[in-house]
Short mmCIF file of C-alpha atoms in Angstrom, two decimals:
data_model
loop_
_atom_site.label_atom_id
_atom_site.label_comp_id
_atom_site.label_asym_id
_atom_site.label_seq_id
_atom_site.Cartn_x
_atom_site.Cartn_y
_atom_site.Cartn_z
CA MET A 301 86.67 96.77 77.69
CA THR A 302 86.39 97.08 81.43
CA ILE A 303 89.70 96.70 83.31
CA ARG A 304 89.67 93.54 85.42
CA ARG A 305 93.32 92.93 86.14
CA ILE A 306 96.08 95.17 87.57
CA VAL A 307 99.84 94.57 87.51
CA VAL A 308 101.68 96.46 90.27
CA LEU A 309 105.40 97.17 89.78
CA HIS A 310 107.55 98.57 92.57
CA GLY A 311 110.66 100.80 92.22
CA LEU A 312 114.44 100.61 92.70
CA TYR A 313 115.79 98.96 95.88
CA MET A 314 112.16 97.87 96.78
CA SER A 315 110.02 94.76 96.59
CA GLY A 316 106.36 94.05 96.26
CA PHE A 317 106.11 94.26 100.02
CA VAL A 318 105.98 98.03 99.86
CA MET A 319 103.13 97.98 97.37
CA ARG A 320 100.86 95.69 99.58
CA PRO A 321 98.74 98.51 101.14
CA LEU A 322 97.95 99.88 97.71
CA CYS A 323 97.23 96.40 96.32
CA ALA A 324 94.94 95.60 99.26
CA LYS A 325 92.89 98.78 98.47
CA LEU A 326 92.66 97.89 94.88
CA LYS A 327 91.72 94.32 95.64
CA LYS A 328 88.74 95.52 97.65
CA ARG A 329 87.32 96.91 94.44
CA GLY A 330 87.33 93.53 92.91
CA PHE A 331 90.36 93.67 90.70
CA GLU A 332 92.67 90.67 90.17
CA ILE A 333 96.15 91.87 91.29
CA LEU A 334 99.60 90.76 90.34
CA ASN A 335 101.94 92.43 92.82
CA PHE A 336 105.12 91.52 91.00
CA SER A 337 108.51 91.47 92.77
CA TYR A 338 111.62 91.62 90.66
CA ASN A 339 115.35 92.20 91.29
CA THR A 340 115.69 95.83 90.52
CA LEU A 341 119.48 95.74 90.25
CA GLU A 342 119.48 92.78 87.84
CA PRO A 343 116.04 92.73 86.19
CA ASP A 344 115.55 89.80 83.88
CA LYS A 345 113.32 91.14 81.19
CA SER A 346 112.34 87.74 79.77
CA VAL A 347 111.24 86.46 83.17
CA ILE A 348 109.32 89.67 83.91
CA PHE A 349 107.63 89.86 80.50
CA ASN A 350 106.64 86.16 80.59
CA GLU A 351 105.04 86.59 84.04
CA LEU A 352 103.11 89.68 82.88
CA ASP A 353 102.02 87.94 79.66
CA ALA A 354 100.76 84.94 81.65
CA PHE A 355 98.76 87.08 84.09
CA ILE A 356 97.30 89.46 81.50
CA GLY A 357 96.29 86.81 78.97
CA THR A 358 93.48 88.40 77.00
CA GLN A 359 92.01 90.52 79.79
CA ALA A 360 91.89 94.34 79.83
CA THR A 361 94.60 95.35 82.28
CA ALA A 362 96.11 98.43 83.94
CA LEU A 363 99.73 98.73 85.08
CA VAL A 364 100.29 100.67 88.28
CA CYS A 365 104.00 101.46 88.74
CA HIS A 366 106.16 103.21 91.22
CA SER A 367 109.35 104.92 89.99
CA MET A 368 111.59 102.46 88.07
CA GLY A 369 108.52 100.17 87.73
CA GLY A 370 107.17 102.59 85.18
CA LEU A 371 110.30 102.12 83.11
CA ILE A 372 109.88 98.35 83.33
CA ALA A 373 106.28 98.83 82.11
CA ARG A 374 107.50 100.80 79.16
CA ALA A 375 109.96 98.12 78.25
CA TYR A 376 107.10 95.62 78.48
CA LEU A 377 104.96 97.55 76.07
CA GLU A 378 107.98 98.02 73.70
CA HIS A 379 108.34 94.15 73.78
CA ASN A 380 104.97 94.15 71.99
CA SER A 381 103.70 90.73 72.88
CA ALA A 382 100.14 89.73 72.23
CA PRO A 383 99.02 90.09 75.88
CA SER A 384 100.67 93.55 76.05
CA GLN A 385 98.08 94.81 73.57
CA TYR A 386 95.45 94.35 76.40
CA VAL A 387 97.14 96.96 78.57
CA GLU A 388 94.72 99.91 78.49
CA LYS A 389 96.20 102.23 81.15
CA VAL A 390 99.59 102.78 82.67
CA ILE A 391 99.58 104.72 85.94
CA THR A 392 102.98 105.75 87.12
CA LEU A 393 103.93 107.25 90.50
CA GLY A 394 107.16 109.24 90.50
CA THR A 395 108.56 107.55 87.33
CA PRO A 396 111.46 109.39 85.72
CA HIS A 397 110.17 108.82 82.16
CA LYS A 398 112.90 111.08 80.64
CA GLY A 399 115.67 109.36 82.68
CA SER A 400 116.84 109.91 86.26
CA ALA A 401 119.11 112.86 86.98
CA ILE A 402 120.17 111.11 90.21
CA ALA A 403 121.10 107.97 88.39
CA LYS A 404 123.08 110.02 85.90
CA HIS A 405 124.84 111.71 88.75
CA MET A 406 125.73 108.35 90.29
CA HIS A 407 126.92 107.10 86.91
CA ASP A 408 129.08 110.17 86.40
CA LYS A 409 130.65 109.69 89.76
CA GLY A 410 131.57 106.14 89.05
CA LEU A 411 128.90 104.59 91.33
CA ASN A 412 127.48 102.13 88.82
CA MET A 413 127.94 99.29 91.30
CA LEU A 414 125.07 100.85 93.27
CA LEU A 415 122.81 100.67 90.23
CA LYS A 416 124.03 97.63 88.32
CA ASN A 417 121.69 96.73 85.41
CA SER A 418 118.94 99.13 86.53
CA ILE A 419 120.99 101.79 84.65
CA GLU A 420 119.59 100.46 81.40
CA PHE A 421 116.19 101.69 82.50
CA LEU A 422 117.09 104.70 84.68
CA MET A 423 119.37 106.30 82.09
CA SER A 424 116.76 106.07 79.35
CA ASP A 425 116.14 109.22 77.28
CA ASN A 426 112.47 108.82 76.33
CA GLN A 427 110.97 111.77 74.43
CA ASN A 428 107.35 110.73 74.09
CA TRP A 429 104.70 108.10 74.92
CA PRO A 430 103.93 106.28 71.63
CA PHE A 431 101.73 103.48 72.92
CA SER A 432 97.93 103.04 72.56
CA ALA A 433 97.72 102.46 76.39
CA LYS A 434 97.04 105.73 78.13
CA LEU A 435 99.67 107.07 80.40
CA TYR A 436 98.62 108.81 83.68
CA SER A 437 101.76 110.20 85.36
CA ILE A 438 101.66 111.09 89.04
CA ALA A 439 104.37 113.32 90.49
CA GLY A 440 105.24 114.69 93.91
CA ASP A 441 106.51 118.07 94.84
CA LEU A 442 107.56 117.48 98.52
CA PRO A 443 111.33 117.43 98.09
CA LEU A 444 112.53 115.04 100.85
CA GLY A 445 115.63 113.44 99.55
CA PHE A 446 118.90 114.15 97.69
CA MET A 447 117.52 116.05 94.67
CA PRO A 448 117.43 119.45 96.38
CA LEU A 449 121.13 119.05 97.10
CA LEU A 450 121.97 118.10 93.53
CA GLN A 451 119.87 120.67 91.81
CA LYS A 452 119.03 123.71 94.07
CA GLY A 453 115.74 125.37 93.24
CA SER A 454 114.44 122.42 91.33
CA ARG A 455 110.95 120.99 91.77
CA SER A 456 110.95 117.33 92.78
CA ASP A 457 109.69 114.66 95.10
CA GLY A 458 113.17 114.57 96.64
CA THR A 459 114.27 111.79 94.16
CA VAL A 460 112.67 112.52 90.81
CA LEU A 461 112.35 115.95 89.10
CA LEU A 462 108.88 116.99 88.07
CA GLU A 463 110.08 117.54 84.59
CA GLU A 464 111.25 113.93 84.43
CA THR A 465 107.72 112.71 85.08
CA GLN A 466 106.22 114.45 81.98
CA LEU A 467 106.11 113.18 78.50
CA PRO A 468 104.35 114.32 75.25
CA GLY A 469 101.60 111.87 74.52
CA MET A 470 100.63 111.25 78.07
CA ALA A 471 96.96 111.42 78.95
CA GLU A 472 97.36 113.33 82.17
CA HIS A 473 99.99 114.61 84.56
CA LYS A 474 98.93 115.18 88.25
CA VAL A 475 101.13 116.64 91.04
CA PHE A 476 100.53 115.91 94.74
CA HIS A 477 102.34 117.38 97.72
CA VAL A 478 104.02 114.08 98.55
CA SER A 479 107.57 112.73 98.58
CA HIS A 480 108.83 109.93 96.35
CA THR A 481 108.15 107.13 98.73
CA SER A 482 105.08 108.60 100.58
CA MET A 483 103.07 108.78 97.37
CA ILE A 484 102.66 105.00 97.49
CA TYR A 485 100.83 105.33 100.76
CA SER A 486 99.01 108.71 100.15
CA ARG A 487 95.21 108.56 100.45
CA GLN A 488 94.92 111.35 97.83
CA VAL A 489 97.04 109.52 95.37
CA THR A 490 95.09 106.25 95.96
CA GLN A 491 91.86 108.14 95.41
CA TYR A 492 93.15 109.51 92.17
CA ILE A 493 94.26 106.04 91.01
CA ASN A 494 90.83 104.68 91.87
CA SER A 495 89.21 107.49 89.78
CA LEU A 496 91.19 106.26 86.73
CA LEU A 497 90.20 102.58 86.94
#
């Protein structure tokens, strides 16, 4: 089926506001967009899943997710509702599919109050992508952030390690010379997303 609807999910400490430029570009192509804002520190899965179910209905849908948003998308697919079966593609930008080294570091240092309930997602230890929806994982290799200080010599977008963005079972892994936040606004990344839809 042709994808008609797109759910856009932002990352930690953000809101749907940061995703508006990307949504505007996708809307120009005629997609129906749900730019969904949620409380990243206290995500209510039942509320999120019900909103996504209501929007998707029985229409072929793609999920476009930044960072933690990709982990929310995974939880949604695991929820396995009838509408979730209509998700055909999941496109993630800087999502730590294997769990976040920075979140683990914060947890180990006793800084859980800065992460609250997001830790459930960020400390995940996913080993593969078992869903029928195809996963396209976008990563950055411009290390502007804390990661180079935590793991010297590592390849990252400054926040998420390249290796955290890769999973067996994904359809494609693409690396751009962008940082964790700038990938949301990158023309190259947007063009790549467009090529997948």
